XYZ file of C-alpha atoms in Angstrom:
516
model
C -122.833 -88.581 -26.716
C -122.143 -85.635 -24.430
C -119.603 -87.629 -22.395
C -117.894 -88.977 -25.535
C -117.473 -85.468 -26.941
C -116.068 -84.233 -23.626
C -113.558 -87.058 -23.272
C -112.316 -86.587 -26.850
C -111.911 -82.832 -26.416
C -110.183 -83.156 -23.042
C -107.725 -85.825 -24.196
C -106.638 -83.665 -27.139
C -106.493 -80.572 -24.936
C -104.392 -82.200 -22.191
C -102.046 -83.789 -24.735
C -101.399 -80.366 -26.233
C -100.647 -78.797 -22.829
C -98.203 -81.559 -21.864
C -96.568 -81.411 -25.285
C -95.865 -77.709 -24.848
C -94.348 -78.355 -21.423
C -92.035 -81.046 -22.789
C -91.022 -78.790 -25.697
C -89.714 -76.105 -23.332
C -88.114 -78.501 -20.861
C -84.788 -78.686 -22.723
C -84.740 -74.896 -23.194
C -85.171 -74.103 -19.501
C -81.808 -74.562 -17.804
C -81.546 -71.763 -15.220
C -83.701 -69.882 -12.700
C -84.033 -66.773 -14.868
C -85.291 -68.856 -17.769
C -87.628 -70.962 -15.628
C -89.166 -68.107 -13.593
C -89.076 -65.232 -16.128
C -88.623 -66.897 -19.517
C -85.267 -65.157 -19.865
C -87.098 -61.792 -19.869
C -87.789 -62.374 -23.565
C -91.538 -63.030 -23.707
C -93.323 -61.298 -26.580
C -96.518 -59.256 -26.700
C -99.086 -61.977 -27.402
C -97.812 -64.428 -24.807
C -97.361 -61.672 -22.191
C -100.846 -60.275 -22.782
C -102.565 -63.661 -22.735
C -100.703 -64.941 -19.682
C -101.690 -61.705 -17.890
C -105.329 -62.097 -18.904
C -105.659 -65.809 -18.205
C -103.993 -65.399 -14.793
C -106.481 -62.602 -14.062
C -109.704 -64.408 -14.993
C -110.308 -67.866 -13.553
C -113.284 -70.137 -12.950
C -113.907 -68.066 -9.820
C -114.818 -65.146 -12.093
C -116.869 -67.108 -14.623
C -118.778 -69.333 -12.199
C -118.661 -67.554 -8.825
C -118.341 -63.809 -9.217
C -120.347 -63.529 -12.450
C -123.194 -65.472 -10.891
C -123.128 -63.676 -7.543
C -122.745 -60.096 -8.753
C -124.953 -60.618 -11.792
C -127.711 -61.800 -9.454
C -127.221 -58.830 -7.120
C -126.747 -56.044 -9.669
C -128.312 -57.273 -12.930
C -126.749 -56.119 -16.214
C -124.979 -53.290 -14.367
C -122.526 -56.020 -13.246
C -121.023 -55.521 -16.718
C -119.317 -52.442 -15.220
C -117.090 -54.841 -13.279
C -115.827 -56.312 -16.542
C -115.337 -52.830 -18.008
C -113.396 -51.803 -14.889
C -111.271 -54.952 -15.172
C -110.435 -54.014 -18.770
C -109.734 -50.303 -18.232
C -108.216 -50.217 -14.728
C -107.055 -53.789 -14.244
C -105.547 -54.212 -17.718
C -105.105 -50.987 -19.739
C -103.941 -48.722 -16.893
C -101.971 -51.514 -15.224
C -99.933 -51.998 -18.397
C -99.605 -48.258 -19.032
C -98.576 -47.282 -15.497
C -96.682 -50.350 -14.289
C -95.509 -52.237 -17.374
C -92.433 -50.351 -18.583
C -91.169 -49.192 -15.191
C -91.599 -52.626 -13.606
C -89.659 -54.250 -16.448
C -86.800 -51.726 -16.208
C -86.410 -51.460 -12.433
C -86.822 -55.181 -11.746
C -84.001 -55.875 -14.208
C -81.868 -53.061 -12.735
C -82.285 -54.554 -9.247
C -81.909 -58.103 -10.609
C -85.156 -59.119 -8.927
C -87.240 -62.049 -10.154
C -90.064 -61.781 -7.593
C -91.991 -59.029 -5.815
C -90.433 -59.756 -2.367
C -86.976 -59.616 -3.943
C -87.916 -56.268 -5.482
C -88.947 -54.866 -2.081
C -85.811 -56.222 -0.417
C -83.429 -54.622 -2.919
C -85.366 -51.409 -3.516
C -85.532 -50.659 0.237
C -82.311 -52.448 1.280
C -84.136 -54.748 3.710
C -83.878 -58.517 3.863
C -86.616 -58.521 6.530
C -89.047 -56.866 4.086
C -88.264 -59.547 1.525
C -88.841 -62.410 3.964
C -92.090 -61.005 5.385
C -93.434 -60.279 1.892
C -92.697 -63.884 0.884
C -94.550 -65.177 3.962
C -97.588 -62.973 3.178
C -97.647 -64.309 -0.379
C -97.365 -67.911 0.764
C -100.124 -67.574 3.377
C -102.652 -65.816 1.152
C -101.980 -67.470 -2.212
C -102.473 -71.071 -1.052
C -106.182 -70.693 -0.134
C -106.700 -68.573 -3.262
C -105.200 -71.428 -5.266
C -107.530 -73.914 -3.584
C -110.557 -71.779 -4.413
C -109.866 -72.170 -8.139
C -111.265 -75.693 -8.031
C -114.566 -74.583 -6.520
C -116.036 -73.249 -9.756
C -115.692 -76.650 -11.399
C -117.746 -78.806 -9.026
C -121.287 -77.842 -10.016
C -120.392 -77.520 -13.681
C -118.999 -81.057 -13.954
C -121.791 -82.557 -11.888
C -124.430 -80.749 -13.948
C -122.953 -81.549 -17.332
C -121.493 -85.030 -17.060
C -122.010 -86.523 -13.626
C -118.218 -86.736 -13.250
C -117.023 -86.864 -9.670
C -115.527 -83.558 -8.553
C -112.553 -85.307 -6.925
C -111.564 -86.820 -10.275
C -111.699 -83.375 -11.830
C -109.433 -81.913 -9.108
C -106.847 -84.682 -9.495
C -106.704 -84.463 -13.307
C -106.450 -80.687 -13.298
C -103.722 -80.710 -10.629
C -101.650 -83.432 -12.302
C -101.727 -81.885 -15.799
C -100.857 -78.406 -14.479
C -97.994 -79.766 -12.357
C -96.548 -81.680 -15.328
C -96.335 -78.830 -17.823
C -95.293 -76.133 -15.338
C -92.535 -78.185 -13.688
C -91.283 -79.275 -17.112
C -91.167 -75.994 -19.023
C -91.508 -73.223 -16.455
C -92.724 -69.725 -17.377
C -92.411 -70.101 -21.158
C -94.444 -73.325 -21.140
C -97.071 -71.751 -18.871
C -97.228 -68.622 -21.046
C -97.578 -70.625 -24.263
C -100.325 -72.759 -22.748
C -101.962 -69.598 -21.397
C -102.140 -68.346 -24.983
C -103.868 -71.546 -26.073
C -106.191 -71.431 -23.082
C -106.884 -67.745 -23.685
C -108.031 -68.406 -27.236
C -110.406 -71.063 -25.889
C -111.741 -68.574 -23.341
C -112.347 -65.888 -26.003
C -114.260 -68.227 -28.306
C -116.102 -69.888 -25.431
C -117.369 -66.685 -23.804
C -118.731 -65.262 -27.058
C -120.438 -68.545 -27.986
C -121.978 -69.068 -24.543
C -123.338 -65.506 -24.200
C -124.923 -65.723 -27.659
C -126.444 -69.150 -26.945
C -127.883 -68.212 -23.534
C -129.479 -64.979 -24.793
C -130.874 -66.809 -27.822
C -132.508 -69.343 -25.492
C -134.430 -66.454 -23.914
C -135.536 -64.864 -27.198
C -132.517 -62.675 -27.939
C -130.930 -59.648 -26.268
C -133.903 -57.273 -26.257
C -136.339 -59.931 -25.076
C -133.917 -60.981 -22.330
C -133.501 -57.353 -21.234
C -137.276 -56.891 -21.132
C -137.614 -60.034 -19.038
C -134.947 -58.792 -16.632
C -136.682 -55.409 -16.326
C -139.793 -57.194 -15.062
C -137.934 -58.870 -12.166
C -138.638 -57.753 -8.580
C -136.825 -58.833 -5.415
C -137.938 -57.377 -2.082
C -134.992 -58.989 -0.264
C -132.514 -56.663 -2.022
C -132.300 -52.924 -1.410
C -134.115 -51.087 -4.259
C -134.973 -54.516 -5.691
C -138.641 -53.601 -6.159
C -137.930 -50.488 -8.248
C -139.320 -51.127 -11.757
C -136.611 -52.140 -14.209
C -133.813 -51.845 -11.620
C -131.973 -55.032 -12.677
C -131.925 -53.884 -16.304
C -130.797 -50.348 -15.435
C -127.446 -48.644 -16.080
C -126.127 -48.700 -12.506
C -128.376 -51.321 -10.911
C -129.848 -51.441 -7.388
C -126.631 -50.719 -5.418
C -124.152 -48.411 -7.240
C -121.887 -47.891 -4.189
C -121.499 -51.616 -3.512
C -120.905 -52.149 -7.222
C -118.137 -49.527 -7.146
C -116.316 -51.385 -4.354
C -116.422 -54.597 -6.418
C -114.992 -52.736 -9.416
C -112.157 -51.300 -7.292
C -111.249 -54.604 -5.642
C -111.273 -56.689 -8.823
C -109.678 -54.022 -11.040
C -107.185 -52.000 -8.988
C -106.239 -55.169 -7.123
C -104.198 -56.489 -10.077
C -101.668 -53.690 -9.489
C -100.589 -55.307 -6.226
C -100.975 -59.044 -6.853
C -97.534 -60.676 -7.174
C -98.621 -63.251 -9.763
C -99.941 -60.410 -11.980
C -97.111 -57.896 -11.590
C -94.547 -60.613 -12.263
C -95.801 -60.784 -15.876
C -94.199 -57.391 -16.513
C -90.785 -58.669 -15.369
C -90.587 -61.027 -18.354
C -91.639 -58.710 -21.222
C -89.188 -58.707 -24.127
C -89.065 -55.069 -25.291
C -90.875 -51.751 -25.790
C -92.806 -53.006 -28.783
C -94.094 -55.940 -26.747
C -95.317 -53.573 -24.022
C -97.230 -51.385 -26.483
C -98.861 -54.264 -28.320
C -99.391 -56.224 -25.120
C -101.343 -53.311 -23.640
C -103.842 -53.376 -26.505
C -104.131 -57.164 -26.638
C -104.568 -57.513 -22.862
C -107.270 -54.832 -22.770
C -109.176 -56.445 -25.643
C -108.942 -59.837 -23.928
C -110.322 -58.396 -20.673
C -113.234 -56.665 -22.419
C -114.332 -59.914 -24.069
C -113.684 -62.370 -21.215
C -114.483 -60.272 -18.125
C -117.118 -58.118 -19.806
C -118.755 -61.189 -21.336
C -118.711 -63.153 -18.064
C -120.347 -60.421 -15.961
C -122.756 -59.515 -18.774
C -123.840 -63.161 -18.908
C -124.202 -63.313 -15.112
C -126.408 -60.226 -15.239
C -129.180 -62.301 -16.828
C -129.082 -64.976 -14.120
C -132.452 -63.915 -12.697
C -134.155 -65.049 -15.890
C -133.475 -68.564 -14.596
C -134.869 -67.944 -11.092
C -137.478 -70.671 -11.620
C -134.612 -73.204 -11.701
C -132.264 -71.569 -9.165
C -132.512 -71.673 -5.382
C -129.830 -69.250 -4.222
C -130.839 -69.542 -0.568
C -130.285 -73.301 -0.659
C -127.509 -73.820 -3.213
C -125.627 -70.511 -3.138
C -124.550 -68.250 -5.973
C -122.254 -70.840 -7.574
C -125.282 -72.685 -8.933
C -126.484 -69.764 -11.088
C -124.160 -69.898 -14.112
C -124.149 -73.737 -14.366
C -127.964 -73.644 -14.320
C -127.922 -71.098 -17.171
C -125.847 -73.535 -19.232
C -127.851 -76.729 -18.618
C -129.877 -76.589 -21.836
C -126.982 -75.865 -24.204
C -125.962 -78.348 -26.916
C -123.404 -81.092 -26.089
C -120.756 -79.320 -28.182
C -121.285 -76.020 -26.375
C -121.294 -77.766 -22.994
C -117.958 -79.394 -23.877
C -116.637 -75.972 -24.907
C -117.763 -74.478 -21.594
C -116.082 -77.255 -19.618
C -112.806 -76.709 -21.472
C -113.254 -72.941 -21.045
C -113.604 -73.250 -17.269
C -110.739 -75.752 -17.097
C -108.559 -73.408 -19.178
C -109.406 -70.441 -16.948
C -108.645 -72.417 -13.798
C -105.460 -74.132 -15.002
C -103.919 -70.937 -16.365
C -104.503 -69.118 -13.086
C -103.356 -72.169 -11.110
C -100.071 -72.330 -13.042
C -99.471 -68.635 -12.408
C -100.161 -68.913 -8.684
C -98.005 -71.987 -8.059
C -95.177 -70.433 -10.079
C -95.352 -67.244 -7.998
C -95.585 -69.155 -4.711
C -92.771 -71.629 -5.399
C -90.329 -69.068 -6.816
C -91.023 -66.654 -3.961
C -90.588 -69.298 -1.264
C -87.360 -70.593 -2.838
C -85.650 -67.356 -3.878
C -86.850 -65.027 -1.135
C -87.445 -67.229 1.901
C -85.253 -70.346 1.727
C -82.296 -68.772 -0.056
C -82.701 -65.522 1.848
C -82.689 -67.120 5.314
C -81.716 -70.802 5.531
C -79.834 -71.729 2.335
C -77.918 -68.610 1.372
C -75.316 -70.444 -0.722
C -77.860 -72.270 -2.879
C -76.648 -72.412 -6.503
C -78.774 -71.948 -9.610
C -79.238 -75.649 -10.270
C -80.389 -76.369 -6.731
C -82.801 -73.397 -6.784
C -84.343 -74.725 -9.975
C -84.737 -78.183 -8.456
C -86.401 -76.823 -5.286
C -88.738 -74.561 -7.278
C -89.922 -77.575 -9.271
C -90.420 -79.625 -6.110
C -92.389 -76.799 -4.474
C -94.625 -76.422 -7.524
C -95.709 -80.029 -7.014
C -96.084 -79.464 -3.252
C -98.268 -76.386 -3.751
C -100.456 -78.127 -6.305
C -100.934 -81.077 -3.932
C -101.732 -78.828 -0.953
C -104.245 -76.742 -2.902
C -105.907 -79.869 -4.301
C -106.097 -81.413 -0.820
C -107.670 -78.261 0.642
C -110.187 -78.183 -2.207
C -111.126 -81.833 -1.560
C -111.564 -81.238 2.170
C -113.653 -78.145 1.493
C -115.834 -80.044 -0.968
C -116.382 -83.059 1.295
C -117.063 -81.011 4.423
C -119.167 -78.383 2.606
C -117.157 -75.650 4.362
C -117.357 -72.304 2.541
C -114.398 -70.757 4.374
C -111.914 -71.296 1.546
C -114.176 -69.705 -1.040
C -114.727 -66.697 1.226
C -111.010 -66.402 1.860
C -110.383 -65.889 -1.861
C -111.813 -62.365 -1.589
C -109.820 -61.742 1.586
C -106.682 -62.968 -0.206
C -107.068 -60.344 -2.925
C -107.668 -57.614 -0.354
C -104.721 -58.622 1.836
C -102.190 -59.037 -0.977
C -103.141 -55.947 -2.971
C -103.743 -53.927 0.200
C -100.254 -54.761 1.446
C -98.283 -54.481 -1.797
C -100.030 -52.131 -4.229
C -99.152 -48.723 -2.764
C -95.489 -49.347 -1.815
C -94.812 -51.065 -5.143
C -96.380 -48.266 -7.180
C -94.632 -45.477 -5.265
C -91.320 -47.381 -5.313
C -91.419 -47.266 -9.121
C -92.180 -43.552 -9.348
C -91.105 -41.732 -6.177
C -87.568 -41.704 -4.795
C -88.736 -40.546 -1.354
C -90.719 -43.736 -0.624
C -89.367 -45.219 2.621
C -88.958 -48.617 4.212
C -91.181 -47.578 7.134
C -93.995 -46.710 4.719
C -93.627 -50.147 3.151
C -93.881 -51.831 6.573
C -96.937 -49.712 7.398
C -98.694 -50.789 4.205
C -97.887 -54.459 4.873
C -99.307 -54.226 8.401
C -102.419 -52.317 7.339
C -103.266 -54.545 4.375
C -102.898 -57.827 6.210
C -104.211 -56.486 9.539
C -107.481 -55.059 8.225
C -108.315 -58.191 6.245
C -107.564 -60.410 9.246
C -109.918 -58.256 11.326
C -112.652 -58.739 8.708
C -112.070 -62.468 8.884
C -111.853 -62.795 12.682
C -113.667 -59.854 14.303
C -115.286 -57.589 11.716
C -117.413 -55.723 14.292
C -114.275 -53.762 15.197
C -114.537 -51.996 11.844
C -117.032 -49.372 10.587
C -120.194 -50.935 9.172
C -119.367 -50.204 5.518
C -115.982 -51.979 5.841
C -117.289 -55.175 7.432
C -117.811 -56.685 4.002
C -114.525 -58.244 2.710
C -114.968 -56.679 -0.716
C -115.514 -53.152 0.603
C -112.717 -53.568 3.148
C -110.301 -54.825 0.500
C -111.106 -51.896 -1.793
C -110.734 -49.368 1.035
C -107.448 -50.955 2.148
C -105.956 -50.416 -1.307
C -107.163 -46.805 -1.457
C -105.935 -46.066 2.081
C -102.514 -47.409 1.153
C -102.226 -44.850 -1.633
C -102.631 -42.126 1.007
C -100.777 -43.704 3.922
C -97.543 -44.578 2.066
C -96.658 -41.006 0.987
C -97.690 -39.551 4.368
C -95.521 -42.001 6.320
C -92.681 -41.536 3.830
C -92.543 -37.787 4.487
C -92.022 -38.343 8.214
C -89.622 -41.298 8.181
C -85.989 -41.895 7.273
C -85.384 -42.127 3.509
C -83.507 -44.966 1.843
C -79.778 -44.346 1.237
C -79.418 -41.960 -1.676
C -76.934 -44.112 -3.606
C -79.327 -47.084 -3.513
C -82.215 -44.965 -4.756
C -80.108 -43.383 -7.492
C -78.986 -46.814 -8.642
C -82.587 -48.081 -8.789
C -83.806 -45.077 -10.782
C -80.763 -44.894 -13.060
C -82.403 -47.423 -15.387
C -84.920 -44.751 -16.417
C -82.166 -42.327 -17.484
C -80.171 -44.661 -19.712
C -80.094 -43.524 -23.343
C -81.440 -45.799 -26.046
C -81.575 -45.321 -29.814
C -84.927 -45.808 -31.540
C -86.210 -45.475 -35.092
C -87.799 -42.139 -36.078
C -91.189 -43.802 -36.522
C -91.141 -44.263 -32.731
C -89.690 -40.881 -31.725
C -88.925 -37.688 -33.737
C -85.273 -36.669 -34.022
C -83.803 -33.173 -33.632
C-alpha cells in the first residue's frame, strides 16, 4: 500500500512539473527571458523560488539531524536566523539595490555584475570559475539526503532515485528556464510548507505531545558532548554549545547574501510592490520550513534507542524519526524532500550554466556568440551539470566516501566568503575598489581550501569548516573597506553610471509616499 501511494503521488507530481516546463517553453525565446524571466517575476514566485533554493534536503535530512542532535531544541535558533538574517534582512538590504544596479549594468549573473561594476573582465572570469568549482559538489550533495529516506520508506534503490530526479529537473528547466523553475518552486514550496507542519505535529504526537517530548529531552545526558551532562541542557534555550551554535547561524543565514544562486533571484523581481510583498512571504516561508526542520531535529535524541550515530552518521537521525509515520505521511515526506532537492538543484544548475556561458565562454573564447547560440549552450550545459552532479552522487554513494557531503559546507563558506562583502559594498559604497574585490576572492577561497587540505595552519577555532566559513564572511566585511581605502578607486564615470539608477525619479501613488 505504501509503495502504491508513493508511485501515484510521484507520477502526478512529476507530470505537473514537466507540464509547467512545457508551458513556458514557447514563451522563453531569449537569454534574458530564460535566465531572468524577463525581470518580470512577481512577489509570490520570487519569494518561493528564493526559499526553495535556500532550503534543500541537505537542511531537512542532514543539517537538522546533525545540529538537532548536537544542540537539542536550541537548534531552532538556526531556523530563526535563516528567517531573520537569511531572508528578511537579505531582501531588505539587497533586494531593491540588486534589482536596480544589475539592470543598470545589464548584468544577468553575479560574475557579470563584478566585471561591469569594477571594469574588469578578469574579475568576471575568475568569479565564474569559483562558482563552477564550488557549485558542482554542492549540487551533488543534494542527492545525499534522499538515500536513507528512500531505503527506509520504500526499499527503492538510491540510484533510481538519483536518475529520476535528475531527468525530471533537466526536462523542465531546459524547457522553460527561470519562469518554469520559479513556478515549479512555488508548487514545491507549498508542498514543503504543508509537509513540515504535518511531520512535526506527527512526530511530537508519537512521543506524547510537545510538553512530554520536551520533558523527555530534558532527561537526556551525553558525556561525549561538552556540557552534555548538565541537567536539561538539550531542552534549554541556548543548548550545550552557544558559541558553536552562533557560527552555524552565521554561516547558514548570512551566507545567502553572497551565494550567486540566491542573489540572482533579486535580479528578476518585477517591481517595488513585489519586493515588499516578497520580503514578507519569504520570511514567513523560512520561519515555517527552516524553523520547523531544525525544531524537529532538536528532538532527535528521543529516538536514540533506534539511532547509532557513531556507526551510521547524522543522516540517519531524521529518517529514523519518520519510520513509524502513516503511509500517507511518509509519501508526503518523500515528496517534500524531493521538492526541496529539485528546487535547489534547478537553481544551482541554472546559476552554473548561465555563468559558464555568459561570463566564461562568451567572455573569453566565443565573444561574438549571439543570443540564440547562448540560449542553446545554456540548455546544453544544464543537462551536462545535472549529469555530472548525478554521476558524482552515484560514485559517492557506491564508494561510501563522505568527501562530497563535507564539501557542501566548504562550498557555502568559499562562495559567500569570496562574494558577500564585495557585492554588498559595491551596491552601497562608491569607494569600493577592484583590489578589495580580488582580496576578498583570494581570502574566501584560500581559507576554505586550507580547511580542506591543511587545517592545522589555522587557529583551533577556525579548523572547523562551519566556523571558518562564518569567520571568512565576517572578515570580508572588514577587509574590503580597509583595502579599498588604500587602493586605486574605480573610474569615477563608471561608478557614477552604476549609482545613477538610485537617483532616477519615479512617480508613485500617495498611499506609497506622501506628496508635498
